[in-house]
Tab-separated table of C-alpha atoms in Angstrom:
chain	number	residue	atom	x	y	z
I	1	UNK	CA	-34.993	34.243	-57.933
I	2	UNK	CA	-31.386	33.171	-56.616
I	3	UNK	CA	-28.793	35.308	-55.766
I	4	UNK	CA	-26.856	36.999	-58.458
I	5	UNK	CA	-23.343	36.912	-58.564
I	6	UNK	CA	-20.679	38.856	-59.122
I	7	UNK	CA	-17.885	37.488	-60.423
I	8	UNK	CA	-14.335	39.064	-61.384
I	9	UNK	CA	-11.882	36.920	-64.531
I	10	UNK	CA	-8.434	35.918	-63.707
I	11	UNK	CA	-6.658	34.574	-66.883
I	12	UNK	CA	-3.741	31.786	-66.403
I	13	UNK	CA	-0.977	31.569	-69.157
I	14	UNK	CA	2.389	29.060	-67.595
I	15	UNK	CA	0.937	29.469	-64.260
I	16	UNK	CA	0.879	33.700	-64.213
I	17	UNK	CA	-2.194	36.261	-64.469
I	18	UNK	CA	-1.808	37.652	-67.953
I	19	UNK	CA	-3.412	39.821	-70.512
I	20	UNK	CA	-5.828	37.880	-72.157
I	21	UNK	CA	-5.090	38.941	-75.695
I	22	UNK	CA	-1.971	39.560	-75.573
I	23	UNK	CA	-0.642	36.945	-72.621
I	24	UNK	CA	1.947	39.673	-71.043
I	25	UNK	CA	2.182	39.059	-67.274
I	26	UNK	CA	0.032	41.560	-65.530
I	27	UNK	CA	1.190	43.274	-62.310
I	28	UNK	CA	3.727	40.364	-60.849
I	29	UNK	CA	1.867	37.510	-61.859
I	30	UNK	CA	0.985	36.225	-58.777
I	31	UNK	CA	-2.745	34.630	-59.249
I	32	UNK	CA	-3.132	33.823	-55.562
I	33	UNK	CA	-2.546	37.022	-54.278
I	34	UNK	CA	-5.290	38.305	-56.537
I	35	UNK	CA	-7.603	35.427	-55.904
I	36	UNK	CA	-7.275	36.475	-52.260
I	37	UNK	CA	-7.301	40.024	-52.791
I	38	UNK	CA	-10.672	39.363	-55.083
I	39	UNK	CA	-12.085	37.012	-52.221
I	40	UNK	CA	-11.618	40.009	-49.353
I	41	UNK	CA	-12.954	42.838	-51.360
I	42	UNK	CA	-16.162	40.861	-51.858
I	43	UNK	CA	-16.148	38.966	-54.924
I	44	UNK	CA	-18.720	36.463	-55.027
I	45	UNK	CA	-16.699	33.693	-57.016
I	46	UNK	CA	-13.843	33.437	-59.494
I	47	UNK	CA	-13.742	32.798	-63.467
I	48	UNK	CA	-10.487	31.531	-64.318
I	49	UNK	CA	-9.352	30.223	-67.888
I	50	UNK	CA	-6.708	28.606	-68.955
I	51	UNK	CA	-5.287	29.573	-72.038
I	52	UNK	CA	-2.277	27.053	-72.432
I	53	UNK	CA	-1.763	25.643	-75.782
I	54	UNK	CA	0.829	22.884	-74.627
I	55	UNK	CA	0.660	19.897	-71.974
I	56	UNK	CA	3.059	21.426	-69.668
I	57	UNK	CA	1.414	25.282	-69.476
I	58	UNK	CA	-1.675	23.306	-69.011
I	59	UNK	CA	-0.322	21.505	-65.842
I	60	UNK	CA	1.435	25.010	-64.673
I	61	UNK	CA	-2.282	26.315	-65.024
I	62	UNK	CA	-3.737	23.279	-63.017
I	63	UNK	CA	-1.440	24.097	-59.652
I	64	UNK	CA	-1.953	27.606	-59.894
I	65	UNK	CA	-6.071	26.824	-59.584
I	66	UNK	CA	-5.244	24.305	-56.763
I	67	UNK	CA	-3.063	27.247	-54.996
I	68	UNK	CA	-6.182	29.492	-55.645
I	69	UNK	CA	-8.799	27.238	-54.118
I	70	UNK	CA	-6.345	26.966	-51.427
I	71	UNK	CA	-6.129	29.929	-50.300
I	72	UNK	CA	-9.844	31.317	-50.848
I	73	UNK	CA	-13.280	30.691	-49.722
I	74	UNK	CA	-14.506	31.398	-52.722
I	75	UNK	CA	-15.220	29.084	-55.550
I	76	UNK	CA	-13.961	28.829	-58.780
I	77	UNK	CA	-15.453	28.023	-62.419
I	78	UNK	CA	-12.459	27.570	-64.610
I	79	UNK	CA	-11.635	26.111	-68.128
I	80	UNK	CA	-9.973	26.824	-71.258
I	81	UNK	CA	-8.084	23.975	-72.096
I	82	UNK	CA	-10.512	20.922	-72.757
I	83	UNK	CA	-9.358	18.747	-75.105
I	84	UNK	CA	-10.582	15.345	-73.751
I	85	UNK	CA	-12.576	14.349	-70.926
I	86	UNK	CA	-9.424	14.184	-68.909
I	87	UNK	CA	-9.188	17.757	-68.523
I	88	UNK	CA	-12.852	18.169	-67.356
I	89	UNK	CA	-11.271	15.993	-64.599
I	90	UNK	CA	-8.312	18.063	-63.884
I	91	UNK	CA	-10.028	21.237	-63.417
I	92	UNK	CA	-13.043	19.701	-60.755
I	93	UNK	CA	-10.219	17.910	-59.013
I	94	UNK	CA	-9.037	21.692	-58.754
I	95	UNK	CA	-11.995	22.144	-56.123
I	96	UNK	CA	-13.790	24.156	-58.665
I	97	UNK	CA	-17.375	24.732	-58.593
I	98	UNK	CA	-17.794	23.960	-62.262
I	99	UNK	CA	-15.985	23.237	-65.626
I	100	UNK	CA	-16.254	24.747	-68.701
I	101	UNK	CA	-16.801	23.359	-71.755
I	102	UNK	CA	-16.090	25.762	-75.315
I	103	UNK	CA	-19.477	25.103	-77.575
I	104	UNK	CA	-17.108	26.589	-80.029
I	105	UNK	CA	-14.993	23.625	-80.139
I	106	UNK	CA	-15.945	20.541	-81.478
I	107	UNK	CA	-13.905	18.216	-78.947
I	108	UNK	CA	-15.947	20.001	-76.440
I	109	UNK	CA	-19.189	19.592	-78.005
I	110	UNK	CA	-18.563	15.641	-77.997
I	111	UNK	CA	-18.499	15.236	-74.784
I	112	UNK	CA	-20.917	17.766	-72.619
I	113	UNK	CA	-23.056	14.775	-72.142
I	114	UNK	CA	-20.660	12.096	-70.741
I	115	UNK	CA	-18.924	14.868	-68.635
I	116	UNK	CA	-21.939	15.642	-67.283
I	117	UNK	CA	-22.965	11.805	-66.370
I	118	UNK	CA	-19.632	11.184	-65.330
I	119	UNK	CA	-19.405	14.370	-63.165
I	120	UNK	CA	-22.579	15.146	-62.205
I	121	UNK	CA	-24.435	17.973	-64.244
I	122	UNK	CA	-24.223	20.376	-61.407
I	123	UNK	CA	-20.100	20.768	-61.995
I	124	UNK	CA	-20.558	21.243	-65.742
I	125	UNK	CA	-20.942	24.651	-67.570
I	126	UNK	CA	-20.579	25.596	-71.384
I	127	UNK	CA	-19.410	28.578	-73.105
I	128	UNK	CA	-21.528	30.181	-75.991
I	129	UNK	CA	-20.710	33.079	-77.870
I	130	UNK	CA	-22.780	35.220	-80.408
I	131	UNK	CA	-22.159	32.882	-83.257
I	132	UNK	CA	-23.896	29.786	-81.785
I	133	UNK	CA	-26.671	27.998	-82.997
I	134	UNK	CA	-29.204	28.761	-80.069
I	135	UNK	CA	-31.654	26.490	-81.563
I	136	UNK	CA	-29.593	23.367	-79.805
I	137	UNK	CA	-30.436	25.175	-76.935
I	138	UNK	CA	-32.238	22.284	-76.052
I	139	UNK	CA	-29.719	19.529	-76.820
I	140	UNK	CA	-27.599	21.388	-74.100
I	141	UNK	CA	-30.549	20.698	-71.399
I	142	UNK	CA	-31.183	17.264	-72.287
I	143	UNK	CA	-27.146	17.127	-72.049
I	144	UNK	CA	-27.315	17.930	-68.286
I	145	UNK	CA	-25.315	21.323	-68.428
I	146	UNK	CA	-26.112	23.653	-65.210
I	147	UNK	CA	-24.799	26.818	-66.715
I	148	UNK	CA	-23.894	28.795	-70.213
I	149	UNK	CA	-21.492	31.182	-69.823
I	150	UNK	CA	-22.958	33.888	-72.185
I	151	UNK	CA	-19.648	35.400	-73.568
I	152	UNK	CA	-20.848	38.471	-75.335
I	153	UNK	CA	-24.308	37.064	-76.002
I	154	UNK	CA	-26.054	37.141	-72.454
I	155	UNK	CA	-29.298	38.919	-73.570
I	156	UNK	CA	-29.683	35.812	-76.562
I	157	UNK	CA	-29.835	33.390	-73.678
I	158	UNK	CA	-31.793	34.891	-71.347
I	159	UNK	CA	-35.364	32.803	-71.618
I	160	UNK	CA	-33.805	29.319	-72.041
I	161	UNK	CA	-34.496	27.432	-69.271
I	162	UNK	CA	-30.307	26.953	-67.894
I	163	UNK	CA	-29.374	29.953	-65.913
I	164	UNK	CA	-26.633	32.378	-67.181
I	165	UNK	CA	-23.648	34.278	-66.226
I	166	UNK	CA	-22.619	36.825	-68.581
I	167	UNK	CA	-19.528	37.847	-69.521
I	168	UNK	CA	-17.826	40.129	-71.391
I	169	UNK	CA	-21.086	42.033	-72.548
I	170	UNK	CA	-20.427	45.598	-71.651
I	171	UNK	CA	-23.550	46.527	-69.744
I	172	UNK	CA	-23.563	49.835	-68.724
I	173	UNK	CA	-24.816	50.345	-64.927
I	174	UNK	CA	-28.469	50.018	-65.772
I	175	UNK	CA	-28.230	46.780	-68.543
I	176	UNK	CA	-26.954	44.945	-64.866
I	177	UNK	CA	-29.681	45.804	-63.131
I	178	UNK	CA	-32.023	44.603	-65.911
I	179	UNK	CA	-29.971	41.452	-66.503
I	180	UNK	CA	-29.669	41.013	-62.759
I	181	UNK	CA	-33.593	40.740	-62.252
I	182	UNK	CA	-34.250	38.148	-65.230
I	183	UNK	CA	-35.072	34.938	-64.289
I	184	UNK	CA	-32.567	32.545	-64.533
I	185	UNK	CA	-29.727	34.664	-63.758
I	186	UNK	CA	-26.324	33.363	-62.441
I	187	UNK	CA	-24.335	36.482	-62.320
I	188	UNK	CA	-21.946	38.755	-64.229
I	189	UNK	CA	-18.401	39.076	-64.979
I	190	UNK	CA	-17.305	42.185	-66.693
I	191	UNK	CA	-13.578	43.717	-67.986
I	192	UNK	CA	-14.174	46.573	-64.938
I	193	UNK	CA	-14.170	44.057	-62.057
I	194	UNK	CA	-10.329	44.226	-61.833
I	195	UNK	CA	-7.600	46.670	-60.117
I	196	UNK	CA	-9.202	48.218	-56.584
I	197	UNK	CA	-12.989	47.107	-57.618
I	198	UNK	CA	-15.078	47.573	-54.947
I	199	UNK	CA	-17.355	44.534	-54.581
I	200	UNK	CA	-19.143	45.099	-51.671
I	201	UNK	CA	-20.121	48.878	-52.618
I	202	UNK	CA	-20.880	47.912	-55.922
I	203	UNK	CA	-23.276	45.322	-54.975
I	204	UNK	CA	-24.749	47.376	-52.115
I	205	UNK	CA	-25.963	49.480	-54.995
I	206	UNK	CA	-27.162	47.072	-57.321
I	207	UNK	CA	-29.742	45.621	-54.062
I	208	UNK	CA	-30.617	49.131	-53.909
I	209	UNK	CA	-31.862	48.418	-57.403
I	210	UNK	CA	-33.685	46.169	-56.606
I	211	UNK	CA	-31.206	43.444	-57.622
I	212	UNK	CA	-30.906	40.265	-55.112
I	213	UNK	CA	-27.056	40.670	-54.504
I	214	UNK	CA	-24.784	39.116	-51.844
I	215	UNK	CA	-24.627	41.464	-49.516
I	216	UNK	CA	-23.620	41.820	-45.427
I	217	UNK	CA	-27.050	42.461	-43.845
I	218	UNK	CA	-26.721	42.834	-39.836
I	219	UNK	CA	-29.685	40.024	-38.109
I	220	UNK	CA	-29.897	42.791	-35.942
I	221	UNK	CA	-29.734	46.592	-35.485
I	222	UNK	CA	-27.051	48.358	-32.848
I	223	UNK	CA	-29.831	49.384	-31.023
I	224	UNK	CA	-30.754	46.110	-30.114
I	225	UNK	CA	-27.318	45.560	-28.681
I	226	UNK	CA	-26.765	47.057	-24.439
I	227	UNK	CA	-23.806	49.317	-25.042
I	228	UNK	CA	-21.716	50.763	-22.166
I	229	UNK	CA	-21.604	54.123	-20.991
I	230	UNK	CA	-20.036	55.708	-23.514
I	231	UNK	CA	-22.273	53.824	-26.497
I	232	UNK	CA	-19.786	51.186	-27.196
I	233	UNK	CA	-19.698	47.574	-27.577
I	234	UNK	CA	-16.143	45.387	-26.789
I	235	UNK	CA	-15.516	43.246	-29.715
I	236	UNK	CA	-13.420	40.305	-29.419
I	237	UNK	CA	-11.703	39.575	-32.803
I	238	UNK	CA	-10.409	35.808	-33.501
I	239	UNK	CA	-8.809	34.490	-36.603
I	240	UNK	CA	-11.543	32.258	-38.427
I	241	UNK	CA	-9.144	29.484	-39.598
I	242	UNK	CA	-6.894	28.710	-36.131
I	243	UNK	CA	-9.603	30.586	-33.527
I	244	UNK	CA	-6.158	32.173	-31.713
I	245	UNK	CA	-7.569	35.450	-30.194
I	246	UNK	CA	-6.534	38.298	-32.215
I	247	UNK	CA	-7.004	41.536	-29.846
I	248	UNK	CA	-10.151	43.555	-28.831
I	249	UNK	CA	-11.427	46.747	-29.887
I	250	UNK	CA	-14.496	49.061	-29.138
I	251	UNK	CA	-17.171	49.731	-31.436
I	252	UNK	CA	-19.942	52.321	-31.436
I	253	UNK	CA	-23.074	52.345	-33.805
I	254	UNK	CA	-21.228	54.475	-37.076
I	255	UNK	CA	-18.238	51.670	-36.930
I	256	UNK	CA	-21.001	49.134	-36.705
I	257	UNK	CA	-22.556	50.410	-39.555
I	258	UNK	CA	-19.377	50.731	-41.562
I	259	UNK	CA	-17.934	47.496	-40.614
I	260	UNK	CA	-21.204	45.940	-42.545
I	261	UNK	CA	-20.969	48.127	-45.099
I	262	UNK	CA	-17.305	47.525	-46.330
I	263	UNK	CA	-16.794	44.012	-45.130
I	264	UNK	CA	-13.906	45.713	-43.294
I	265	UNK	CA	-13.324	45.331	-39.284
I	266	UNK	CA	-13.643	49.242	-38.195
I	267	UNK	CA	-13.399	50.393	-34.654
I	268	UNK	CA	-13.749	53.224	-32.445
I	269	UNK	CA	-10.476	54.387	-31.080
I	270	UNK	CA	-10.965	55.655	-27.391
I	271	UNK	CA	-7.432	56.932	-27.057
I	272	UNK	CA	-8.042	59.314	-30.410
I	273	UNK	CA	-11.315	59.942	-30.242
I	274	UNK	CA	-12.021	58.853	-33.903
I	275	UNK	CA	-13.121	56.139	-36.080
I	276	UNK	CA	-10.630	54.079	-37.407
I	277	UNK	CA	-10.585	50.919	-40.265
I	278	UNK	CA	-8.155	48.385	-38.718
I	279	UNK	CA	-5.150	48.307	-41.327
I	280	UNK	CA	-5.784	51.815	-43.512
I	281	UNK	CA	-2.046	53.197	-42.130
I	282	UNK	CA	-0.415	49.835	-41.425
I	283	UNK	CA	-1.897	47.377	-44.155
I	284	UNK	CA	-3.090	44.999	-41.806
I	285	UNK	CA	-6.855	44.976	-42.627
I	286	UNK	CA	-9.533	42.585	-41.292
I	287	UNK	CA	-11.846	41.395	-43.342
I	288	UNK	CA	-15.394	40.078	-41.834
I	289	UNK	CA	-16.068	36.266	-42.301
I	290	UNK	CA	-18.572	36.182	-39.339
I	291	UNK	CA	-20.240	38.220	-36.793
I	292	UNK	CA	-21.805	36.877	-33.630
I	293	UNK	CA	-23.122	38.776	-30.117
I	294	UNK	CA	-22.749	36.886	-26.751
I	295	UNK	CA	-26.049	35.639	-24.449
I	296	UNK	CA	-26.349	39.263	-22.956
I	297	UNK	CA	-26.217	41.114	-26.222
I	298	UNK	CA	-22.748	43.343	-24.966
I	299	UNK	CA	-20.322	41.723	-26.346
I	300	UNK	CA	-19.427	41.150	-29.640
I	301	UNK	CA	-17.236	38.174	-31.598
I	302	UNK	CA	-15.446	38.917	-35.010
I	303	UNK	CA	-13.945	36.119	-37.325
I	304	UNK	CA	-11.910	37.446	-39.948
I	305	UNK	CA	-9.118	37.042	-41.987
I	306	UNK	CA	-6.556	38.871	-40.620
I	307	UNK	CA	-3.575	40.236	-43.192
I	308	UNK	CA	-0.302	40.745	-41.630
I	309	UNK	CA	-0.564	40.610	-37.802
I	310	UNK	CA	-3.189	42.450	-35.423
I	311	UNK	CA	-0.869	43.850	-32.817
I	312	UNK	CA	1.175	47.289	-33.267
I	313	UNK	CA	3.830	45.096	-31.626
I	314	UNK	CA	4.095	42.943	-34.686
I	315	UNK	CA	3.235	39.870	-32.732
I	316	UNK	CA	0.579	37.967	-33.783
I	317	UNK	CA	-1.588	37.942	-30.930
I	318	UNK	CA	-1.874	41.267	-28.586
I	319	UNK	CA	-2.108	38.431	-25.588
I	320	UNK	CA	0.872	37.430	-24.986
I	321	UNK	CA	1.657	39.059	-21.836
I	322	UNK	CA	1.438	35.475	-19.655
I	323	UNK	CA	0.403	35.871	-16.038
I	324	UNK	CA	-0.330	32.651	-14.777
I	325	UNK	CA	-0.160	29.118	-16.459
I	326	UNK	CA	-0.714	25.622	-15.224
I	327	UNK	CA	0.895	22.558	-17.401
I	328	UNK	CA	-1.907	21.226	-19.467
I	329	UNK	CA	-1.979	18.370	-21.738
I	330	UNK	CA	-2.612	19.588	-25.405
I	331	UNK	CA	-5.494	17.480	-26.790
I	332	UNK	CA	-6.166	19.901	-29.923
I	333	UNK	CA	-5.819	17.399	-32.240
I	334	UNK	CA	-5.016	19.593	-35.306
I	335	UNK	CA	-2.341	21.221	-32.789
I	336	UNK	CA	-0.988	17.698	-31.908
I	337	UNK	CA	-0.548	16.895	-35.816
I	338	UNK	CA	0.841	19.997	-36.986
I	339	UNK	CA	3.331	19.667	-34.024
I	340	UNK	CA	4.471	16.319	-34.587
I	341	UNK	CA	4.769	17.501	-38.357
I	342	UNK	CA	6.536	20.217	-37.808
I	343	UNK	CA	9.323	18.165	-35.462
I	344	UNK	CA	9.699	16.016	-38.485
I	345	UNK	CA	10.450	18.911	-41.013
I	346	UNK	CA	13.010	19.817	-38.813
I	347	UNK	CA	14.496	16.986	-38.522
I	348	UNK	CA	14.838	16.366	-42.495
I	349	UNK	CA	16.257	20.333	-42.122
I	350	UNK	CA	18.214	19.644	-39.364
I	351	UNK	CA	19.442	15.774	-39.319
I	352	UNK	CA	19.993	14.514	-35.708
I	353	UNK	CA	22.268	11.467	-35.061
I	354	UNK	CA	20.540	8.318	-34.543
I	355	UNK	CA	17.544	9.865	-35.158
I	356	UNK	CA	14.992	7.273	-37.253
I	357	UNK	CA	12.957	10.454	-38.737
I	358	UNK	CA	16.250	10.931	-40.359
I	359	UNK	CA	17.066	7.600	-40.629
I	360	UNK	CA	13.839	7.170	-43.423
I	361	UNK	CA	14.681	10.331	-45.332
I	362	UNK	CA	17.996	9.043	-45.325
I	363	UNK	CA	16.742	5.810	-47.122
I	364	UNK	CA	14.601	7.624	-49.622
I	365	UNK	CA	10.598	7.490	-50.979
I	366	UNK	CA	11.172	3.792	-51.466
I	367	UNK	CA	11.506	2.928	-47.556
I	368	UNK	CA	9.182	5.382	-46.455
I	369	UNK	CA	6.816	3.940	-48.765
I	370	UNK	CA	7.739	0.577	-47.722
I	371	UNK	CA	7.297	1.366	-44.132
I	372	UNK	CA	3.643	2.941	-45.055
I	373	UNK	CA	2.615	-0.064	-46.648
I	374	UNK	CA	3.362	-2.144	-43.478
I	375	UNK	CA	2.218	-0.241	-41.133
I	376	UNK	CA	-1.249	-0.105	-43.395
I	377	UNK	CA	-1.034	-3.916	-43.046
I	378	UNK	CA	-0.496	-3.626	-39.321
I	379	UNK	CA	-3.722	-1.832	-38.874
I	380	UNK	CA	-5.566	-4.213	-41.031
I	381	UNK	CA	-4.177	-7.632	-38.607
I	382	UNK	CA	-4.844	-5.193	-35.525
I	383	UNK	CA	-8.152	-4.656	-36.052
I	384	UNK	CA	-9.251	-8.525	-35.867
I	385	UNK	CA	-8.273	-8.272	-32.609
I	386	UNK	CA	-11.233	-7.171	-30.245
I	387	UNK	CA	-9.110	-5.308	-27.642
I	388	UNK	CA	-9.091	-1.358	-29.858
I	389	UNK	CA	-5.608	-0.752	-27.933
I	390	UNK	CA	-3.816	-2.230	-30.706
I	391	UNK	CA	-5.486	-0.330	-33.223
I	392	UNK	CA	-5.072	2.537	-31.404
I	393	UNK	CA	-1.210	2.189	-31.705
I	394	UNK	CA	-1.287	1.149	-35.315
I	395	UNK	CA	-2.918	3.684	-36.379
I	396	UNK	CA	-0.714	6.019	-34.814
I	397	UNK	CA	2.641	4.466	-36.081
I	398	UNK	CA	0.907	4.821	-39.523
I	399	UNK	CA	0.324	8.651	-39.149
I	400	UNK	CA	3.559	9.207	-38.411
I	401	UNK	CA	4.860	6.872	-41.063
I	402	UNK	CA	2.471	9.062	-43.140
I	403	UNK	CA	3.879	12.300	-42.196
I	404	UNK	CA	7.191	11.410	-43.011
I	405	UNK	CA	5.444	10.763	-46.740
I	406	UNK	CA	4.166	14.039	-46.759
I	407	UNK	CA	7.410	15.772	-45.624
I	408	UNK	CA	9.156	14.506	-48.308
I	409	UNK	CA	6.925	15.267	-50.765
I	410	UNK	CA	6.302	18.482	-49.338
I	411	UNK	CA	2.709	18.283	-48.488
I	412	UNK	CA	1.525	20.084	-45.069
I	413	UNK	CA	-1.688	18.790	-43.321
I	414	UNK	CA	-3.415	22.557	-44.064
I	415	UNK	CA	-3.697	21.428	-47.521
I	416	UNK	CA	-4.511	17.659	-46.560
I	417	UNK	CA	-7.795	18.966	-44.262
I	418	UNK	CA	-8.341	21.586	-47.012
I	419	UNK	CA	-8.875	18.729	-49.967
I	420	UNK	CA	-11.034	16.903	-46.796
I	421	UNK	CA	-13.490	19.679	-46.221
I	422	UNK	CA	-14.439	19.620	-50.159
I	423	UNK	CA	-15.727	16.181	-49.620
């Protein structure tokens, strides 16, 4: 049996979370910051549908996905809007997990099976509702689909050899943990996975039940770790996308305990005596992406994703008291990109005479483009040559040339080694 998933519903109408029946913005709107929000609290993956009508709320949809997948770890399944196999396109080139095709539509029905060759059946789900014929179950299989999204009809396709996540069924407590241990399972989405949900908790109970959730389990017990003399263990906390070193805190066996429990950093304050969740006055919460113990089992090392800053000071580091410092030469690469980047967005905010940064933006896309081209050639004449130096300097006139192409078109080299890792 595979893990079963649980899954909150984020609906898209001109780019905004809305109502699904009615389409009025909920809250402010703002889909990322409840993709994120969804993604800390312990939500397993996303569901989001588009329900544009017209080309251009379709493509206001499309870059709010893109922002979501950009900003989560989480994956998405998302549709909505399939009219041709086009948009089956634009939603996996999303980063989505899977697209959804409506069994209710006929457009969609036409072309499960050459999305599915064309895409790979693995990135192609269909949506079935009560009033489908489930005796072309089969035709679906033989079609290559991975997944039926059971809206309102979950129980009907339990049994049918393509696993299911159901949605919109109202189970009561007890129907998930009966769905949950069928074979063939995906997961569940349901209307009360929304406002403060608590994902982790609520899946902590269903494993109770016997349920095989997604849940933090410790590889080892605080017993096992060798604790100082007041029962505490130092914990060094780092952010999990940039490694910078956060701050350290102190935990003892109940924060231990908590911290896997809630998916939230807790610590034990020595000053105050007390246990204390990292963010519950200030807002700045830590949420657990990875727990690790050193060689000697005494010291611990948190990766988490860090909201707001870590230090009461506001800064975003609580090191940043220097001592002592020898020059060094910075061979981060990442650093050395982001750097030179960053130089050239000032200089397109903040033109400098004689500057050719400025000189390029002054000329427009058309040079810069030009200048990519060449120095593309460049690399191509460079690399007959047996001696690598040249290549070596090529290549780096074209990444600059490059990020003077993504400046002006406002593309940052987060989102450039984000599209890289979903390769």
């Amino acid at each position: 049996m595979g893990k079963f998933r649980i899954i909150p519903s984020i609906y898209l109408y001109n780019g905004n979370v809305v109502d699904k029946e009615t389409k009025e913005i909920v809250g402010d709107g703002d889909a990322v910051e409840l993709a994120t929000f969804y993604n800390n609290r312990g939500a397993d993956e996303l569901l989001v549908f588009d329900l544009s009508s017209s080309d251009s709320e379709h493509d206001a949809n499309i870059g709010t996905m893109i922002k979501i997948q950009d900003a989560v770890d989480i994956q998405m399944i998302v549709g909505g809007n399939v009219k041709r196999l086009e948009d089956v396109k634009k939603y996996i080139y999303t980063g989505a997990k899977k697209a959804i095709l409506d069994m209710s539509k006929d457009a969609n029905v036409e072309i499960v099976k050459e999305a599915s060759e064309r895409f790979g059946s693995d990135k192609i789900a269909v949506m079935l509702n009560k009033d489908y014929d489930f005796s072309k179950i089969k035709q679906l299989k033989y079609d290559g689909v991975s997944l039926i999204i059971a809206d309102s009809c979950a129980n009907e396709c339990i049994g049918l050899g393509i696993k299911v996540l159901a949605l919109n069924c109202n189970f009561t407590f007890n129907d998930m943990v009966e769905f949950g241990k069928q074979d063939k399972v995906y997961g569940i989405s349901d209307n009360s996975f929304a406002g403060d949900f608590d994902f982790l908790n609520f899946k902590a109970q269903l494993k109770e039940e016997g349920v095989n959730t997604i849940v933090f389990e410790s590889a080892m017990s605080f017993d096992q770790f060798k604790k100082n003399s007041d029962g505490m263990i130092p914990v060094v906390v780092q952010d999990y996308k940039t490694d910078k070193v956060l701050m350290v805190a102190y935990m003892n066996e109940e924060a231990f305990n908590l911290t896997i429990k809630t998916g939230k950093m807790t610590y034990f304050s020595r000053s105050r005596n007390e246990i204390w969740v990292k963010g519950v006055t200030s807002g700045h919460f830590q949420y657990v992406k990875e727990l690790s113990m050193d060689c000697d089992l005494d010291t611990m090392l948190a990766k988490v994703y860090q909201v707001g800053v870590p230090c009461h000071t506001g800064a975003d580091t609580c090191f940043f008291n220097t001592l002592v410092k020898k020059e060094y030469d910075e061979s981060n690469p990442m650093r050395v990109f982001e750097d030179v980047y960053n130089v050239i967005l000032d200089r397109k905010k903040n033109p400098k005479e004689g500057s050719y940064t400025n000189y390029l933006f002054d000329k427009g896309i058309d040079k810069i483009l030009k200048k990519v081209g060449e120095e593309a050639t460049e690399i191509v004449i460079a690399a007959k040559n047996p001696d690598p130096q040249e290549v070596k300097y090529e290549i780096s006139d074209f990444l600059y040339h490059v990020m003077v192409l993504m400046a002006e078109k406002g593309v940052s080299w987060k989102e450039i080694t984000k599209e890289l890792s979903r390769r």
